[in-house]
JSON list of C-alpha atoms in Angstrom, two decimals:
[
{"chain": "A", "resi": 520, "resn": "UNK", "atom": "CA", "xyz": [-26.34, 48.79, 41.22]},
{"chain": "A", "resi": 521, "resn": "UNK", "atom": "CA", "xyz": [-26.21, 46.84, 38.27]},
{"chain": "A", "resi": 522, "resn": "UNK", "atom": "CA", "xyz": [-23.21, 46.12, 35.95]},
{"chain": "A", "resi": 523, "resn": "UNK", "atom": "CA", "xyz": [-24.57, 46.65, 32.73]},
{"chain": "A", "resi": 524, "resn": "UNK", "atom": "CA", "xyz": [-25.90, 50.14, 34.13]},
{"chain": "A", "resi": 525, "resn": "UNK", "atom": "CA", "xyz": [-22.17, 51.38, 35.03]},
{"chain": "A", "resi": 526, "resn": "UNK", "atom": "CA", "xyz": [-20.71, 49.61, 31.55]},
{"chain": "A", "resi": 527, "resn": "UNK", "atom": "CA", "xyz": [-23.66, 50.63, 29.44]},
{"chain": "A", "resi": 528, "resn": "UNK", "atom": "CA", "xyz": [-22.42, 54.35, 28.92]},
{"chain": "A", "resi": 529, "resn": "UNK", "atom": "CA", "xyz": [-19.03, 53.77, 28.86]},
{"chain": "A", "resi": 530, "resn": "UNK", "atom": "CA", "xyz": [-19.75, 51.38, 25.52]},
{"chain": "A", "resi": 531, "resn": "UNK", "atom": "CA", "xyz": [-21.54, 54.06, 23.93]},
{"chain": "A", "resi": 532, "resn": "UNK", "atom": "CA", "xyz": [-19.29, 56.58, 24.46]},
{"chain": "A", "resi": 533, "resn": "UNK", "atom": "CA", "xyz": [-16.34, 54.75, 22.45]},
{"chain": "A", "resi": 534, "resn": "UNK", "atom": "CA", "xyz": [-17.48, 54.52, 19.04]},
{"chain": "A", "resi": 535, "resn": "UNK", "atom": "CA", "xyz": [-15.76, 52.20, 17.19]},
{"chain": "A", "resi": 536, "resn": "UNK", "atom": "CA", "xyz": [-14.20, 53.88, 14.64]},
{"chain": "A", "resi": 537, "resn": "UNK", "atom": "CA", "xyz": [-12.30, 51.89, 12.07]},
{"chain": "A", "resi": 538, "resn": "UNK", "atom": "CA", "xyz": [-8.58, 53.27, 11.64]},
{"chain": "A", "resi": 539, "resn": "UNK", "atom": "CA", "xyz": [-5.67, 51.92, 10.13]},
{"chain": "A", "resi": 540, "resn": "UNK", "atom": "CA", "xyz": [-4.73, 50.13, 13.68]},
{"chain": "A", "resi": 541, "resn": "UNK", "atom": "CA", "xyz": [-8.08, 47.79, 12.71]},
{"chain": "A", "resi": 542, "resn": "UNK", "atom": "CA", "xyz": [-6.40, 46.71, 9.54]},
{"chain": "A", "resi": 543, "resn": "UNK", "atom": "CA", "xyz": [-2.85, 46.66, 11.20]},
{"chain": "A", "resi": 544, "resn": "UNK", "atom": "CA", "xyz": [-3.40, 43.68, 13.26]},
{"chain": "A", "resi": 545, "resn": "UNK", "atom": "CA", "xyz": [-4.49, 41.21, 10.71]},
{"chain": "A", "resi": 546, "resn": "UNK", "atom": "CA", "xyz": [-1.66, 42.48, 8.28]},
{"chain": "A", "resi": 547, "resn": "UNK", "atom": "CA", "xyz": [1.09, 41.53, 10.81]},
{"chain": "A", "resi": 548, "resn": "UNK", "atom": "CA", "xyz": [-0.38, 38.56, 12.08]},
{"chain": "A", "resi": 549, "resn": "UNK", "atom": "CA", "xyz": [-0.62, 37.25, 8.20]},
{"chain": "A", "resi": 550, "resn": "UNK", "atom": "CA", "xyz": [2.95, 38.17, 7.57]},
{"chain": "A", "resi": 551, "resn": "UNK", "atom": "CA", "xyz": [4.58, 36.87, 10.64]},
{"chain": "A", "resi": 552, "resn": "UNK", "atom": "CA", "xyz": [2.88, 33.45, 9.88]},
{"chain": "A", "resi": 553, "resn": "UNK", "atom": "CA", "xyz": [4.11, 34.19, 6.21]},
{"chain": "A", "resi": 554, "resn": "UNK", "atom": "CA", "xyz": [8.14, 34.30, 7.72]},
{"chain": "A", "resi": 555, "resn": "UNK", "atom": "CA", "xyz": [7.50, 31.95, 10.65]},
{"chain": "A", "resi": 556, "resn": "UNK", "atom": "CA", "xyz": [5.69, 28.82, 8.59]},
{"chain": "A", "resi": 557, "resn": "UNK", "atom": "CA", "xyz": [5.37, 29.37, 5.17]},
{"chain": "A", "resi": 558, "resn": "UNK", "atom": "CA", "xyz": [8.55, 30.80, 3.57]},
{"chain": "A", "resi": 559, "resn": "UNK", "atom": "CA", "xyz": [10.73, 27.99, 5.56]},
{"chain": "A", "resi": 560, "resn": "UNK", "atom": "CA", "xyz": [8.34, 25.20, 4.02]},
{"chain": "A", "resi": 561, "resn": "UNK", "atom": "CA", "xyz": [9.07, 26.82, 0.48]},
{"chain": "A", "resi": 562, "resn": "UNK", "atom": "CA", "xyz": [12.88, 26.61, 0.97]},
{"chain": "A", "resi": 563, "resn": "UNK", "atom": "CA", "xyz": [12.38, 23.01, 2.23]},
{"chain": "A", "resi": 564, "resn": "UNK", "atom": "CA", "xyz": [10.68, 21.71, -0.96]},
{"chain": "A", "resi": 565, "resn": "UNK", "atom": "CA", "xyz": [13.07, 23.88, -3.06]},
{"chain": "A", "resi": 566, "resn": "UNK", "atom": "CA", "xyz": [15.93, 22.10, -1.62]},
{"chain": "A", "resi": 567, "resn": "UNK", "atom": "CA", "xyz": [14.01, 18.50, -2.00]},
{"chain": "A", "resi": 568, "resn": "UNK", "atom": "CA", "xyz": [13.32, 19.33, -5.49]},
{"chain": "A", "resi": 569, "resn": "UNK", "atom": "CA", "xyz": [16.73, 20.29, -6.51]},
{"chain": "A", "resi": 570, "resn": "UNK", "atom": "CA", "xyz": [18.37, 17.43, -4.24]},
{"chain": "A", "resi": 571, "resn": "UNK", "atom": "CA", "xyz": [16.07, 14.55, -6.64]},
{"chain": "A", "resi": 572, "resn": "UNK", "atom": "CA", "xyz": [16.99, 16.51, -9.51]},
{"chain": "A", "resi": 573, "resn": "UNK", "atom": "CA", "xyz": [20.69, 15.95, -8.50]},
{"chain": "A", "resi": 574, "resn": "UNK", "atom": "CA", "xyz": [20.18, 11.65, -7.76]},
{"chain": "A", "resi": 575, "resn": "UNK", "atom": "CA", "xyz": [22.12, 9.84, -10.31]},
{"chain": "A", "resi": 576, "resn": "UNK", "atom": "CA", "xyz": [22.65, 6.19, -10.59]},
{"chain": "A", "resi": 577, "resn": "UNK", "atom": "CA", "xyz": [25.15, 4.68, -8.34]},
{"chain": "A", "resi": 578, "resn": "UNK", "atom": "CA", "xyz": [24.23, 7.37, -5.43]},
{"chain": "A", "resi": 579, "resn": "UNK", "atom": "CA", "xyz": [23.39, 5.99, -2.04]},
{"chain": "A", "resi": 580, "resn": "UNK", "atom": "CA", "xyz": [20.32, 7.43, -0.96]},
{"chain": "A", "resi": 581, "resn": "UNK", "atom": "CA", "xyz": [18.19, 7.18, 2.27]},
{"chain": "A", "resi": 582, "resn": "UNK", "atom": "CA", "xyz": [13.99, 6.71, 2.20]},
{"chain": "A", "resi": 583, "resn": "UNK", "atom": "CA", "xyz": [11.86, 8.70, 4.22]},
{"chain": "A", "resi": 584, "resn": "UNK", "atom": "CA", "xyz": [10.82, 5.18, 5.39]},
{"chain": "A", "resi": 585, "resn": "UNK", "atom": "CA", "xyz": [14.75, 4.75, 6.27]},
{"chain": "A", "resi": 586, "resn": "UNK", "atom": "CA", "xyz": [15.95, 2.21, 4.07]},
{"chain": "A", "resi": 587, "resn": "UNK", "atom": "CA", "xyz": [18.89, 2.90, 2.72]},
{"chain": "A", "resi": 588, "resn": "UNK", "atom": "CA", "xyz": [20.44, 1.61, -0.83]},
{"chain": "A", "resi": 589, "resn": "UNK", "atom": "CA", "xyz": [22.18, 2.75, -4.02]},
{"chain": "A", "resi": 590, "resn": "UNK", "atom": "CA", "xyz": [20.14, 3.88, -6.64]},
{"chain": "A", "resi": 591, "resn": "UNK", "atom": "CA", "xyz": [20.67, 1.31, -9.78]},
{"chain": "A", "resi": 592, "resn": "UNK", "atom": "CA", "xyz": [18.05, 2.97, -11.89]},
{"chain": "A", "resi": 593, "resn": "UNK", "atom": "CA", "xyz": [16.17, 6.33, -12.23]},
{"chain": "A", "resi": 594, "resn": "UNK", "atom": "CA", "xyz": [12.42, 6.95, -14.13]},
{"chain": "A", "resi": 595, "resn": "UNK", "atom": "CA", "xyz": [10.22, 9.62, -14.20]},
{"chain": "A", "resi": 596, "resn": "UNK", "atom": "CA", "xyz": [8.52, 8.94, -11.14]},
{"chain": "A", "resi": 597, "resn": "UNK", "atom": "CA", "xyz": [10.28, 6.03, -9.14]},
{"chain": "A", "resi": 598, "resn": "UNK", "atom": "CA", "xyz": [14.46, 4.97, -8.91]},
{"chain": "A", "resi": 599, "resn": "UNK", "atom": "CA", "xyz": [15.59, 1.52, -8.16]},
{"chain": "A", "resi": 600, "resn": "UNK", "atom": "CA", "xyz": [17.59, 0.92, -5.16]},
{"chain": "A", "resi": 601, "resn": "UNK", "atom": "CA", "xyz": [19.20, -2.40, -4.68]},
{"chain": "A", "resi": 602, "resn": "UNK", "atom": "CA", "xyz": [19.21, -2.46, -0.76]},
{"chain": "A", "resi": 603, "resn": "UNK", "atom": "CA", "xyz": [21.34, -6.08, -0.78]},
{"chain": "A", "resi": 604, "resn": "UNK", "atom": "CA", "xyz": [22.75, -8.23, -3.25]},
{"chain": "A", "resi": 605, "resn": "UNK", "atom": "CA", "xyz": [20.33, -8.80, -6.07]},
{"chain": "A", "resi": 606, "resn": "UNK", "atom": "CA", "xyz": [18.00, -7.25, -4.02]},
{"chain": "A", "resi": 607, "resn": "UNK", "atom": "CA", "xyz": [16.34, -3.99, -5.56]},
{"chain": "A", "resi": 608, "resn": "UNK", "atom": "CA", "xyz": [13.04, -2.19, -4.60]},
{"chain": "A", "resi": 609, "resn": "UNK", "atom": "CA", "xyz": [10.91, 0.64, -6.77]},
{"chain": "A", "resi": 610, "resn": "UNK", "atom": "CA", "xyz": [10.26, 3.92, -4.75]},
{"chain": "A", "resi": 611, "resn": "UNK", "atom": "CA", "xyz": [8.47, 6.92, -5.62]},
{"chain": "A", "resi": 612, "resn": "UNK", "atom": "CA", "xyz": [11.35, 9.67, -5.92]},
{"chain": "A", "resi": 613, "resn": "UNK", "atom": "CA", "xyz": [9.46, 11.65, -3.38]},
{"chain": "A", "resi": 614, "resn": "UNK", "atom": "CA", "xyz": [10.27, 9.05, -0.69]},
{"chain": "A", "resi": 615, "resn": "UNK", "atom": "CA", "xyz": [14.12, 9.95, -1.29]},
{"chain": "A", "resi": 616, "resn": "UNK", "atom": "CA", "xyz": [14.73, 11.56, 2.17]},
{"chain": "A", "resi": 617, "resn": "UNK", "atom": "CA", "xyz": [18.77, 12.25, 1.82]},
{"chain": "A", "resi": 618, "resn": "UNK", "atom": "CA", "xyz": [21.17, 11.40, -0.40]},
{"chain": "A", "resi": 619, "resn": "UNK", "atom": "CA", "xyz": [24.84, 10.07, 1.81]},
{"chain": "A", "resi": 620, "resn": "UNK", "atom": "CA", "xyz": [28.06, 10.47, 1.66]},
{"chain": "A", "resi": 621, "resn": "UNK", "atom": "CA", "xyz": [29.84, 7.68, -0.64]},
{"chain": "A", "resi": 622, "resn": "UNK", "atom": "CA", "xyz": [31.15, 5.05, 1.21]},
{"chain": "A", "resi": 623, "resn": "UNK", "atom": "CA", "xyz": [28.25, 5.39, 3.83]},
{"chain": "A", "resi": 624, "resn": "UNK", "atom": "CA", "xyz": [26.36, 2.26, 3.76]},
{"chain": "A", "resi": 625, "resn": "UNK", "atom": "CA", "xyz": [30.24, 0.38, 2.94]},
{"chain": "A", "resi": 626, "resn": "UNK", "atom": "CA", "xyz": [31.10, 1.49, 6.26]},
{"chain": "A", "resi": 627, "resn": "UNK", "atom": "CA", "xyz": [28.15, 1.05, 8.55]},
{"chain": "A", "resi": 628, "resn": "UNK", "atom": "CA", "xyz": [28.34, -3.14, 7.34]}
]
């Protein structure tokens, strides 16, 4: 005997009617990627946003390229951190990865 010859009938005699459990699948799949990886993202960038909003000068920050400094001037776009004596570098405020505790970079000399 053939398999298609013993599967053949039993395809034809399930006709696939679309129900709400054909729509159900997709709808929980999309909102338990919404909860899982997209909501969390949202509150990360919300917290970044308001954290840079929050920098002011004489903060000591930490890049996302971990150089750490105090902020000696803030722009639109960049802050100055002098990261040694007399020694300050321009970085994009988006590259601020944390802002420390005061004290911080005193201490870890």
């Amino acid at each position: 005997m053939n398999l298609m010859a013993i599967l053949l009938p039993v395809a034809q005699a399930a006709p696939a009617a679309p129900g709400i459990s054909t729509f159900l699948l997709p709808i929980a799949l999309i909102a338990v990627m919404y909860f899982v990886m997209i909501r969390p993202q949202m509150k990360r960038q919300k917290e970044h946003k308001a954290m840079l909003e929050k920098i002011s000068k004489g903060d000591e920050v930490l890049t996302s390229g971990g150089i750490a400094g105090v902020v000696t001037e803030i722009g639109d776009n960049f802050i100055t951190v002098e990261v040694a004596d007399n020694v300050r570098i321009r970085v994009q405020k988006a590259a601020i990865g944390n802002v420390l505790p005061k004290g911080t970079l005193k201490s870890a000399a």
